[in-house]
Short mmCIF file of C-alpha atoms in Angstrom, two decimals:
data_model
loop_
_atom_site.label_atom_id
_atom_site.label_comp_id
_atom_site.label_asym_id
_atom_site.label_seq_id
_atom_site.Cartn_x
_atom_site.Cartn_y
_atom_site.Cartn_z
CA UNK A 1 0.00 0.00 0.00
CA UNK A 2 1.33 3.45 -0.89
CA UNK A 3 2.37 5.56 2.15
CA UNK A 4 -0.04 8.29 0.94
CA UNK A 5 -3.02 5.92 1.17
CA UNK A 6 -4.56 5.69 4.63
CA UNK A 7 -6.34 2.51 5.72
CA UNK A 8 -10.12 2.70 6.07
CA UNK A 9 -11.05 4.11 9.48
CA UNK A 10 -14.56 2.85 10.26
CA UNK A 11 -14.90 4.92 13.44
CA UNK A 12 -13.96 8.13 11.63
CA UNK A 13 -16.34 7.27 8.77
CA UNK A 14 -19.26 6.78 11.19
CA UNK A 15 -18.43 10.04 12.95
CA UNK A 16 -18.48 11.93 9.66
CA UNK A 17 -21.83 10.40 8.70
CA UNK A 18 -23.42 10.97 12.10
CA UNK A 19 -26.26 13.49 11.94
CA UNK A 20 -26.60 13.36 8.16
CA UNK A 21 -29.72 12.05 6.42
CA UNK A 22 -27.61 9.39 4.80
CA UNK A 23 -28.33 5.75 4.16
CA UNK A 24 -26.21 2.99 2.65
CA UNK A 25 -28.40 0.60 0.69
CA UNK A 26 -27.15 -2.51 -1.04
CA UNK A 27 -28.65 -3.27 -4.42
CA UNK A 28 -30.15 -6.44 -2.97
CA UNK A 29 -31.98 -4.30 -0.38
CA UNK A 30 -33.80 -2.10 -2.90
CA UNK A 31 -37.49 -2.45 -2.12
CA UNK A 32 -38.77 -2.34 -5.68
CA UNK A 33 -37.53 -1.99 -9.20
CA UNK A 34 -39.38 1.28 -9.79
CA UNK A 35 -37.79 3.55 -7.20
CA UNK A 36 -34.10 4.22 -6.74
CA UNK A 37 -34.29 7.93 -5.85
CA UNK A 38 -32.30 9.03 -2.81
CA UNK A 39 -35.38 10.66 -1.23
CA UNK A 40 -37.22 7.32 -1.19
CA UNK A 41 -34.46 5.86 0.99
CA UNK A 42 -34.24 8.86 3.33
CA UNK A 43 -33.30 7.99 6.90
CA UNK A 44 -36.70 8.61 8.52
CA UNK A 45 -38.48 6.61 5.81
CA UNK A 46 -36.16 3.60 5.98
CA UNK A 47 -36.11 3.56 9.78
CA UNK A 48 -39.90 3.81 10.12
CA UNK A 49 -40.45 0.94 7.68
CA UNK A 50 -37.85 -1.13 9.57
CA UNK A 51 -39.78 -0.60 12.82
CA UNK A 52 -43.01 -1.78 11.16
CA UNK A 53 -41.31 -4.82 9.65
CA UNK A 54 -40.05 -5.85 13.08
CA UNK A 55 -43.62 -6.32 14.32
CA UNK A 56 -44.75 -9.87 15.02
CA UNK A 57 -47.44 -9.77 12.34
CA UNK A 58 -47.75 -7.49 9.32
CA UNK A 59 -49.80 -7.53 6.13
CA UNK A 60 -49.59 -5.55 2.87
CA UNK A 61 -52.49 -3.15 2.51
CA UNK A 62 -53.30 -4.66 -0.89
CA UNK A 63 -54.22 -7.95 0.77
CA UNK A 64 -56.70 -6.25 3.09
CA UNK A 65 -59.08 -4.69 0.61
CA UNK A 66 -61.93 -5.69 -1.63
CA UNK A 67 -61.62 -2.57 -3.73
CA UNK A 68 -59.22 0.33 -4.08
CA UNK A 69 -60.00 3.09 -6.55
CA UNK A 70 -60.04 6.84 -6.81
CA UNK A 71 -62.75 9.38 -7.53
CA UNK A 72 -64.19 11.20 -10.47
CA UNK A 73 -61.65 12.41 -13.07
CA UNK A 74 -64.17 14.74 -14.68
CA UNK A 75 -65.59 18.12 -13.68
CA UNK A 76 -69.13 17.63 -12.42
CA UNK A 77 -71.63 20.45 -12.18
CA UNK A 78 -72.05 21.27 -8.51
CA UNK A 79 -75.53 21.65 -7.07
CA UNK A 80 -77.02 23.49 -4.10
CA UNK A 81 -78.06 20.13 -2.65
CA UNK A 82 -78.00 16.44 -3.52
CA UNK A 83 -75.33 13.79 -2.92
CA UNK A 84 -72.31 14.93 -0.89
CA UNK A 85 -69.16 15.24 -3.05
CA UNK A 86 -65.79 15.16 -1.28
CA UNK A 87 -62.95 17.39 -2.43
CA UNK A 88 -59.44 16.68 -1.14
CA UNK A 89 -59.71 19.49 1.41
CA UNK A 90 -62.74 17.73 2.93
CA UNK A 91 -60.61 14.82 4.17
CA UNK A 92 -58.94 15.58 7.49
CA UNK A 93 -57.01 13.27 9.83
CA UNK A 94 -59.79 11.09 11.19
CA UNK A 95 -62.88 13.02 10.09
CA UNK A 96 -64.72 14.53 7.13
CA UNK A 97 -65.14 18.31 7.00
CA UNK A 98 -68.67 18.44 5.58
CA UNK A 99 -68.70 22.23 5.35
CA UNK A 100 -66.07 22.07 2.58
CA UNK A 101 -67.95 19.45 0.53
CA UNK A 102 -69.94 20.13 -2.63
CA UNK A 103 -73.04 18.38 -3.99
CA UNK A 104 -73.82 16.47 -7.17
CA UNK A 105 -77.08 15.10 -8.56
CA UNK A 106 -78.38 11.60 -7.83
CA UNK A 107 -78.01 10.81 -11.54
CA UNK A 108 -74.32 11.85 -11.54
CA UNK A 109 -73.73 9.78 -8.41
CA UNK A 110 -75.18 6.68 -10.11
CA UNK A 111 -72.96 7.37 -13.11
CA UNK A 112 -69.91 7.42 -10.81
CA UNK A 113 -70.81 4.08 -9.23
CA UNK A 114 -67.23 2.86 -8.69
CA UNK A 115 -66.24 5.86 -6.55
CA UNK A 116 -69.50 5.95 -4.58
CA UNK A 117 -68.72 6.11 -0.85
CA UNK A 118 -70.57 4.39 1.99
CA UNK A 119 -70.08 4.18 5.78
CA UNK A 120 -66.96 2.18 6.61
CA UNK A 121 -65.04 3.08 3.44
CA UNK A 122 -61.59 4.60 3.96
CA UNK A 123 -60.68 7.74 2.02
CA UNK A 124 -57.08 8.92 1.54
CA UNK A 125 -55.92 12.13 -0.12
CA UNK A 126 -53.51 11.27 -2.93
CA UNK A 127 -52.05 14.55 -4.08
CA UNK A 128 -51.43 18.24 -3.45
CA UNK A 129 -51.34 20.32 -0.29
CA UNK A 130 -53.79 18.00 1.47
CA UNK A 131 -51.73 14.88 0.70
CA UNK A 132 -51.70 11.85 3.01
CA UNK A 133 -54.78 12.43 5.18
CA UNK A 134 -57.18 9.59 5.88
CA UNK A 135 -60.64 9.18 7.39
CA UNK A 136 -63.48 6.67 7.56
CA UNK A 137 -66.85 7.58 6.08
CA UNK A 138 -69.15 7.77 9.15
CA UNK A 139 -72.77 6.67 9.46
CA UNK A 140 -73.80 10.34 9.37
CA UNK A 141 -72.84 10.27 5.66
CA UNK A 142 -74.97 7.41 4.26
CA UNK A 143 -73.83 8.09 0.68
CA UNK A 144 -71.26 10.31 -1.00
CA UNK A 145 -68.88 10.49 -3.93
CA UNK A 146 -65.44 11.96 -4.45
CA UNK A 147 -62.91 13.61 -6.71
CA UNK A 148 -59.89 11.95 -8.40
CA UNK A 149 -57.47 13.38 -5.81
CA UNK A 150 -59.03 11.14 -3.17
CA UNK A 151 -58.53 7.38 -2.99
CA UNK A 152 -61.24 5.02 -1.79
CA UNK A 153 -60.45 1.74 0.00
CA UNK A 154 -63.12 -0.82 0.91
CA UNK A 155 -61.67 -3.43 3.28
CA UNK A 156 -62.57 -7.09 3.61
CA UNK A 157 -65.02 -7.67 6.52
CA UNK A 158 -62.36 -9.12 8.87
CA UNK A 159 -60.31 -5.90 8.90
CA UNK A 160 -61.08 -2.77 10.92
CA UNK A 161 -61.29 0.37 8.80
CA UNK A 162 -60.92 2.72 11.81
CA UNK A 163 -57.65 1.11 12.82
CA UNK A 164 -56.26 1.06 9.26
CA UNK A 165 -57.21 4.72 8.67
CA UNK A 166 -55.64 5.75 11.99
CA UNK A 167 -52.49 3.80 11.12
CA UNK A 168 -52.25 5.68 7.80
CA UNK A 169 -52.47 8.95 9.73
CA UNK A 170 -49.78 8.01 12.26
CA UNK A 171 -46.12 8.53 11.35
CA UNK A 172 -45.55 4.86 10.44
CA UNK A 173 -48.32 4.96 7.86
CA UNK A 174 -47.85 8.53 6.68
CA UNK A 175 -44.11 8.06 6.04
CA UNK A 176 -44.89 5.09 3.80
CA UNK A 177 -47.35 7.21 1.85
CA UNK A 178 -45.04 10.22 1.78
CA UNK A 179 -41.95 8.40 0.50
CA UNK A 180 -44.00 7.11 -2.41
CA UNK A 181 -45.47 10.57 -2.87
CA UNK A 182 -42.16 12.33 -3.51
CA UNK A 183 -42.50 13.85 -6.95
CA UNK A 184 -40.81 16.72 -8.78
CA UNK A 185 -43.36 19.45 -7.99
CA UNK A 186 -45.87 18.27 -5.42
CA UNK A 187 -46.57 15.08 -3.46
CA UNK A 188 -48.61 12.49 -5.31
CA UNK A 189 -49.16 8.79 -4.76
CA UNK A 190 -50.74 6.56 -7.39
CA UNK A 191 -53.15 3.72 -6.78
CA UNK A 192 -50.59 1.14 -7.94
CA UNK A 193 -48.37 2.20 -5.01
CA UNK A 194 -50.96 1.57 -2.29
CA UNK A 195 -50.80 -2.28 -2.18
CA UNK A 196 -47.23 -2.29 -0.82
CA UNK A 197 -48.01 -0.23 2.28
CA UNK A 198 -47.13 -2.50 5.23
CA UNK A 199 -49.69 -2.58 8.05
CA UNK A 200 -48.88 -4.13 11.48
CA UNK A 201 -51.56 -6.43 12.89
CA UNK A 202 -52.74 -6.43 16.50
CA UNK A 203 -55.61 -7.89 18.51
CA UNK A 204 -59.30 -7.02 18.29
CA UNK A 205 -58.92 -5.31 21.66
CA UNK A 206 -56.74 -2.57 20.21
CA UNK A 207 -58.90 -2.29 17.09
CA UNK A 208 -62.04 -1.84 19.20
CA UNK A 209 -60.40 0.79 21.40
CA UNK A 210 -59.25 2.76 18.34
CA UNK A 211 -62.66 2.50 16.68
CA UNK A 212 -64.51 3.58 19.83
CA UNK A 213 -62.24 6.60 20.26
CA UNK A 214 -62.55 7.72 16.64
CA UNK A 215 -66.34 7.25 16.62
CA UNK A 216 -66.63 9.33 19.80
CA UNK A 217 -64.46 12.02 18.20
CA UNK A 218 -66.64 12.03 15.08
CA UNK A 219 -69.75 12.40 17.24
CA UNK A 220 -68.25 15.42 18.99
CA UNK A 221 -67.34 16.86 15.61
CA UNK A 222 -70.96 16.53 14.45
CA UNK A 223 -72.10 18.26 17.66
CA UNK A 224 -69.67 21.08 16.92
CA UNK A 225 -71.10 21.46 13.41
CA UNK A 226 -74.62 21.59 14.83
CA UNK A 227 -73.62 24.27 17.35
CA UNK A 228 -72.12 26.58 14.73
CA UNK A 229 -75.03 25.94 12.33
CA UNK A 230 -77.46 26.90 15.09
CA UNK A 231 -75.54 30.11 15.73
CA UNK A 232 -75.67 30.99 12.01
CA UNK A 233 -79.40 30.24 11.83
CA UNK A 234 -80.07 32.30 14.97
CA UNK A 235 -78.18 35.24 13.50
CA UNK A 236 -80.34 35.09 10.37
CA UNK A 237 -83.54 34.87 12.47
CA UNK A 238 -82.56 37.81 14.68
CA UNK A 239 -81.76 39.92 11.63
CA UNK A 240 -84.99 38.82 9.96
CA UNK A 241 -83.17 38.03 6.73
CA UNK A 242 -85.72 37.61 3.92
CA UNK A 243 -85.68 34.76 1.43
CA UNK A 244 -83.01 35.89 -1.03
CA UNK A 245 -83.74 35.13 -4.69
CA UNK A 246 -82.14 36.24 -7.94
CA UNK A 247 -84.37 38.69 -9.82
CA UNK A 248 -83.61 39.77 -13.36
CA UNK A 249 -84.88 43.38 -13.32
CA UNK A 250 -83.65 46.34 -11.31
CA UNK A 251 -84.39 49.95 -12.28
CA UNK A 252 -82.05 52.64 -10.95
CA UNK A 253 -81.69 56.33 -11.73
CA UNK A 254 -78.26 57.49 -12.87
CA UNK A 255 -77.96 59.64 -9.74
CA UNK A 256 -78.50 56.66 -7.43
CA UNK A 257 -76.31 54.28 -9.41
CA UNK A 258 -73.14 55.36 -11.25
CA UNK A 259 -73.03 58.87 -9.73
CA UNK A 260 -73.14 57.31 -6.27
CA UNK A 261 -71.10 54.11 -6.67
CA UNK A 262 -69.05 54.45 -9.86
CA UNK A 263 -70.45 51.10 -11.01
CA UNK A 264 -72.37 50.47 -14.25
CA UNK A 265 -72.53 46.66 -14.18
CA UNK A 266 -76.13 45.49 -13.82
CA UNK A 267 -75.27 42.66 -11.41
CA UNK A 268 -74.25 45.21 -8.79
CA UNK A 269 -77.82 46.53 -8.62
CA UNK A 270 -79.74 43.27 -8.26
CA UNK A 271 -82.80 43.64 -5.99
CA UNK A 272 -81.48 40.97 -3.61
CA UNK A 273 -78.69 43.34 -2.59
CA UNK A 274 -81.26 46.09 -1.89
CA UNK A 275 -83.13 43.58 0.29
CA UNK A 276 -79.92 42.76 2.16
CA UNK A 277 -79.07 46.38 2.95
CA UNK A 278 -82.67 47.22 3.83
CA UNK A 279 -82.46 44.44 6.42
CA UNK A 280 -79.09 45.54 7.83
CA UNK A 281 -80.25 49.16 8.15
CA UNK A 282 -82.96 48.12 10.60
CA UNK A 283 -80.16 47.60 13.13
CA UNK A 284 -77.26 49.64 14.37
CA UNK A 285 -74.48 49.07 11.84
CA UNK A 286 -70.92 50.12 11.10
CA UNK A 287 -68.34 49.82 8.37
CA UNK A 288 -65.84 47.04 8.91
CA UNK A 289 -62.70 49.16 8.44
CA UNK A 290 -61.54 52.72 8.08
CA UNK A 291 -61.12 55.44 10.71
CA UNK A 292 -64.57 54.90 12.20
CA UNK A 293 -64.71 51.18 11.45
CA UNK A 294 -64.97 48.18 13.76
CA UNK A 295 -61.47 46.81 13.07
CA UNK A 296 -57.97 47.85 12.22
CA UNK A 297 -56.66 45.98 9.20
CA UNK A 298 -53.07 44.79 8.86
CA UNK A 299 -51.56 43.20 5.76
CA UNK A 300 -48.98 40.43 5.81
CA UNK A 301 -46.31 39.57 3.22
CA UNK A 302 -45.80 37.54 0.04
CA UNK A 303 -42.17 36.38 0.30
CA UNK A 304 -42.13 34.31 -2.91
CA UNK A 305 -41.66 30.59 -3.40
CA UNK A 306 -37.88 30.89 -3.70
CA UNK A 307 -37.60 31.24 0.09
CA UNK A 308 -39.91 28.35 0.99
CA UNK A 309 -38.37 25.84 3.41
CA UNK A 310 -39.27 22.50 4.98
CA UNK A 311 -38.50 23.89 8.44
CA UNK A 312 -38.67 27.30 10.06
CA UNK A 313 -41.63 29.64 10.65
CA UNK A 314 -44.92 28.03 9.49
CA UNK A 315 -46.26 29.92 6.45
CA UNK A 316 -50.06 29.88 6.44
CA UNK A 317 -51.87 30.42 3.16
CA UNK A 318 -55.58 30.64 2.32
CA UNK A 319 -55.65 26.90 1.55
CA UNK A 320 -54.57 26.22 5.15
CA UNK A 321 -57.43 28.19 6.71
CA UNK A 322 -61.12 27.42 7.22
CA UNK A 323 -63.67 29.07 9.47
CA UNK A 324 -62.99 26.23 11.92
CA UNK A 325 -59.21 25.86 12.05
CA UNK A 326 -55.73 26.40 10.67
CA UNK A 327 -54.29 23.24 9.16
CA UNK A 328 -50.55 22.97 9.97
CA UNK A 329 -48.84 24.05 6.73
CA UNK A 330 -46.10 22.12 4.97
CA UNK A 331 -44.39 25.32 3.83
CA UNK A 332 -42.11 27.25 6.20
CA UNK A 333 -40.06 30.44 5.98
CA UNK A 334 -36.55 31.20 7.29
CA UNK A 335 -36.41 33.23 10.49
CA UNK A 336 -34.58 36.01 8.64
CA UNK A 337 -37.18 36.23 5.83
CA UNK A 338 -37.74 39.83 6.96
CA UNK A 339 -36.24 41.95 9.70
CA UNK A 340 -38.08 41.42 12.99
CA UNK A 341 -40.22 38.59 11.60
CA UNK A 342 -41.89 38.21 15.03
CA UNK A 343 -43.79 41.44 14.42
CA UNK A 344 -45.80 39.57 11.78
CA UNK A 345 -47.00 36.89 14.22
CA UNK A 346 -50.78 37.29 14.79
CA UNK A 347 -52.05 37.61 18.36
CA UNK A 348 -54.98 36.03 20.20
CA UNK A 349 -58.40 37.24 18.93
CA UNK A 350 -56.94 38.38 15.60
CA UNK A 351 -59.36 37.46 12.82
CA UNK A 352 -57.71 36.11 9.67
CA UNK A 353 -59.82 37.12 6.68
CA UNK A 354 -59.15 35.92 3.14
CA UNK A 355 -59.18 38.41 0.27
CA UNK A 356 -57.82 36.20 -2.53
CA UNK A 357 -58.73 32.75 -3.83
CA UNK A 358 -61.51 31.51 -1.56
CA UNK A 359 -62.44 34.97 -0.37
CA UNK A 360 -64.43 35.86 2.72
CA UNK A 361 -63.19 33.10 5.03
CA UNK A 362 -62.86 34.35 8.61
CA UNK A 363 -61.05 32.52 11.41
CA UNK A 364 -60.44 33.92 14.90
CA UNK A 365 -57.25 32.87 16.64
CA UNK A 366 -57.73 31.25 20.04
CA UNK A 367 -54.16 32.10 21.14
CA UNK A 368 -51.02 33.91 19.99
CA UNK A 369 -49.53 32.06 17.02
CA UNK A 370 -45.88 31.96 15.92
CA UNK A 371 -46.79 31.91 12.24
CA UNK A 372 -46.57 34.19 9.22
CA UNK A 373 -49.60 34.40 6.96
CA UNK A 374 -49.62 35.12 3.26
CA UNK A 375 -50.61 38.52 1.95
CA UNK A 376 -53.94 37.01 0.89
CA UNK A 377 -54.97 36.86 4.57
CA UNK A 378 -55.77 40.17 6.22
CA UNK A 379 -55.37 40.53 10.00
CA UNK A 380 -58.44 42.14 11.55
CA UNK A 381 -58.29 43.41 15.14
CA UNK A 382 -61.45 44.65 16.86
CA UNK A 383 -60.83 48.17 18.17
CA UNK A 384 -63.45 48.16 20.93
CA UNK A 385 -64.51 44.76 22.30
CA UNK A 386 -67.08 46.42 24.55
CA UNK A 387 -68.96 47.32 21.37
CA UNK A 388 -68.31 44.29 19.13
CA UNK A 389 -67.17 40.85 20.30
CA UNK A 390 -64.54 39.16 18.09
CA UNK A 391 -66.50 35.86 18.08
CA UNK A 392 -69.66 37.67 17.00
CA UNK A 393 -67.84 39.55 14.24
CA UNK A 394 -66.28 36.31 12.97
CA UNK A 395 -69.76 34.74 12.80
CA UNK A 396 -71.09 37.69 10.79
CA UNK A 397 -68.09 37.68 8.43
CA UNK A 398 -68.72 34.01 7.60
CA UNK A 399 -72.46 34.56 7.18
CA UNK A 400 -74.66 35.36 4.21
CA UNK A 401 -74.61 39.01 5.29
CA UNK A 402 -70.97 39.43 4.25
CA UNK A 403 -70.82 36.73 1.57
CA UNK A 404 -73.50 38.60 -0.40
CA UNK A 405 -71.53 41.82 -0.15
CA UNK A 406 -68.52 39.95 -1.54
CA UNK A 407 -70.69 38.67 -4.38
CA UNK A 408 -71.92 42.17 -5.17
CA UNK A 409 -68.40 43.58 -5.28
CA UNK A 410 -67.31 40.79 -7.64
CA UNK A 411 -69.92 41.47 -10.34
CA UNK A 412 -71.58 38.18 -9.40
CA UNK A 413 -68.64 36.14 -10.67
CA UNK A 414 -66.59 33.56 -8.82
CA UNK A 415 -64.25 35.94 -7.04
CA UNK A 416 -60.53 35.47 -7.00
CA UNK A 417 -59.73 38.83 -5.44
CA UNK A 418 -61.56 41.16 -3.07
CA UNK A 419 -60.04 44.62 -2.83
CA UNK A 420 -59.07 45.80 0.67
CA UNK A 421 -60.83 49.10 -0.08
CA UNK A 422 -64.05 47.17 -0.71
CA UNK A 423 -63.55 45.06 2.41
CA UNK A 424 -63.19 48.24 4.48
CA UNK A 425 -66.64 49.32 3.28
CA UNK A 426 -68.43 46.09 4.24
CA UNK A 427 -71.43 46.91 6.41
CA UNK A 428 -71.73 44.94 9.68
CA UNK A 429 -74.96 44.87 11.74
CA UNK A 430 -74.09 45.51 15.40
CA UNK A 431 -76.58 43.74 17.68
CA UNK A 432 -76.98 44.53 21.37
CA UNK A 433 -74.29 43.07 23.63
CA UNK A 434 -76.56 40.48 25.27
CA UNK A 435 -77.43 38.99 21.88
CA UNK A 436 -73.79 39.12 20.79
CA UNK A 437 -72.78 37.21 23.94
CA UNK A 438 -75.46 34.59 23.32
CA UNK A 439 -74.24 34.00 19.77
CA UNK A 440 -70.58 34.10 20.83
CA UNK A 441 -71.19 31.41 23.46
CA UNK A 442 -72.65 29.12 20.79
CA UNK A 443 -69.58 29.69 18.62
CA UNK A 444 -67.25 29.03 21.55
CA UNK A 445 -69.12 25.82 22.38
CA UNK A 446 -68.55 24.64 18.81
CA UNK A 447 -64.81 25.29 19.04
CA UNK A 448 -64.57 23.57 22.42
CA UNK A 449 -66.23 20.45 20.98
CA UNK A 450 -63.86 20.52 18.00
CA UNK A 451 -60.83 20.74 20.29
CA UNK A 452 -62.11 17.77 22.28
CA UNK A 453 -62.71 15.81 19.08
CA UNK A 454 -59.21 16.50 17.75
CA UNK A 455 -57.67 15.56 21.08
CA UNK A 456 -59.35 12.13 20.92
CA UNK A 457 -58.17 11.60 17.34
CA UNK A 458 -54.64 12.46 18.44
CA UNK A 459 -54.93 9.94 21.30
CA UNK A 460 -55.95 7.25 18.80
CA UNK A 461 -52.99 8.05 16.57
CA UNK A 462 -50.56 8.09 19.48
CA UNK A 463 -51.93 4.75 20.72
CA UNK A 464 -51.19 3.09 17.36
CA UNK A 465 -47.64 4.45 17.41
CA UNK A 466 -47.24 3.29 21.02
CA UNK A 467 -48.48 -0.21 20.13
CA UNK A 468 -45.86 -0.39 17.37
CA UNK A 469 -43.04 0.92 19.56
CA UNK A 470 -43.87 -0.51 23.01
CA UNK A 471 -46.50 -3.19 22.50
CA UNK A 472 -50.27 -3.09 22.46
CA UNK A 473 -50.67 -3.80 26.19
CA UNK A 474 -48.85 -0.57 26.95
CA UNK A 475 -50.94 1.27 24.35
CA UNK A 476 -54.24 -0.05 25.72
CA UNK A 477 -53.31 0.84 29.30
CA UNK A 478 -52.29 4.35 28.19
CA UNK A 479 -55.56 4.83 26.27
CA UNK A 480 -57.61 3.65 29.25
CA UNK A 481 -55.91 6.24 31.42
CA UNK A 482 -56.62 9.00 28.91
CA UNK A 483 -60.28 8.11 28.53
CA UNK A 484 -61.06 7.93 32.28
#
């Protein structure tokens, strides 16, 4: 050996590799002939699969089902009512967000027979920002259908759909989905990749405990929906909102139309908008923004995709927000994205209000959040909470009262952008404080039920991980303690 050539130092080699996401894989250890990308064999993916494989009993997901398919690849015409139609954003970890669903006709549902959903079916999001979330269709949804971005799995009778769905949501299931979902632009897993997902098998005792917990969580979630629906209906009753219908004819003088508003488009002057404002004017009312408005309005930033990171400050976009919650985003920003980035963090009781994309979504923060929102989300802060309660204002912003004003400003089209100047001029009915408190309590009850539901779903997920790591006896004992 040449004096300049040092012998291999295994200890030094291991020290150099320590802390790196680095895996040595022999050719004989490649898991399939289709995937040789380095990301597929990332450390966390390989290690999590190894843990699953060490379980006493495992089974490939493909051997557990009767049918696995995806949803409709077309573009159905949505209806005001009919058969529930799940979009990918409807599927959350352990439950279905019905408020985000659309509707299709009975005839269209029969046409899409293969993707028709029934209680007990598992749905899994296959692509995009909502990738890798799974839920079981509950009894409260007797029939539904779904879009192509959502996979449907119908298990054989001997397997428990609640356990399998919860396993897919836990890290040992999600990492298997995610490693197969690594694509050039956005995560996507194909149906042909589902059969190889490895599922550990346990006793009926664990399956029953998981199912009971998830069912209880789903029941609480339905109660939460009912509470917020009741608050919305009460608001409409108190305001005496008339039945709003589209009417074709509206006659306006020039002085009360263009000279007053600067608008000539006929949609702006539909009689239904006159009926709305006639109703609001029966009550004390104020503009949303401006010097004499209810709120101060703060804009956030649009840093650009070139600074997006996998870790750092969570970057919340419109797609991450609903009137019920903020979904933890996958995109993050570096801490030095702007000077004093902490000044952009929204505080408790700030209302996030969307002005782009899905406009008019309002969500009130329950606590201070160390996040940065996109510029499409305005930060509204109530100036005087002795006059207007933040929970009440959030309810009104999500109601027909404000949604119709958004429609009017958009010329009746599907809006992609709502100008801040128009949002400032939104008219808000200000009810007496006793009525505001009554409505706010109903809203708060809904959020409390949702928090309880999500806590139970998290317990179920943690129990599956615990059963894999420490044994199912430990997991069952832990769950029993949590449920007492």
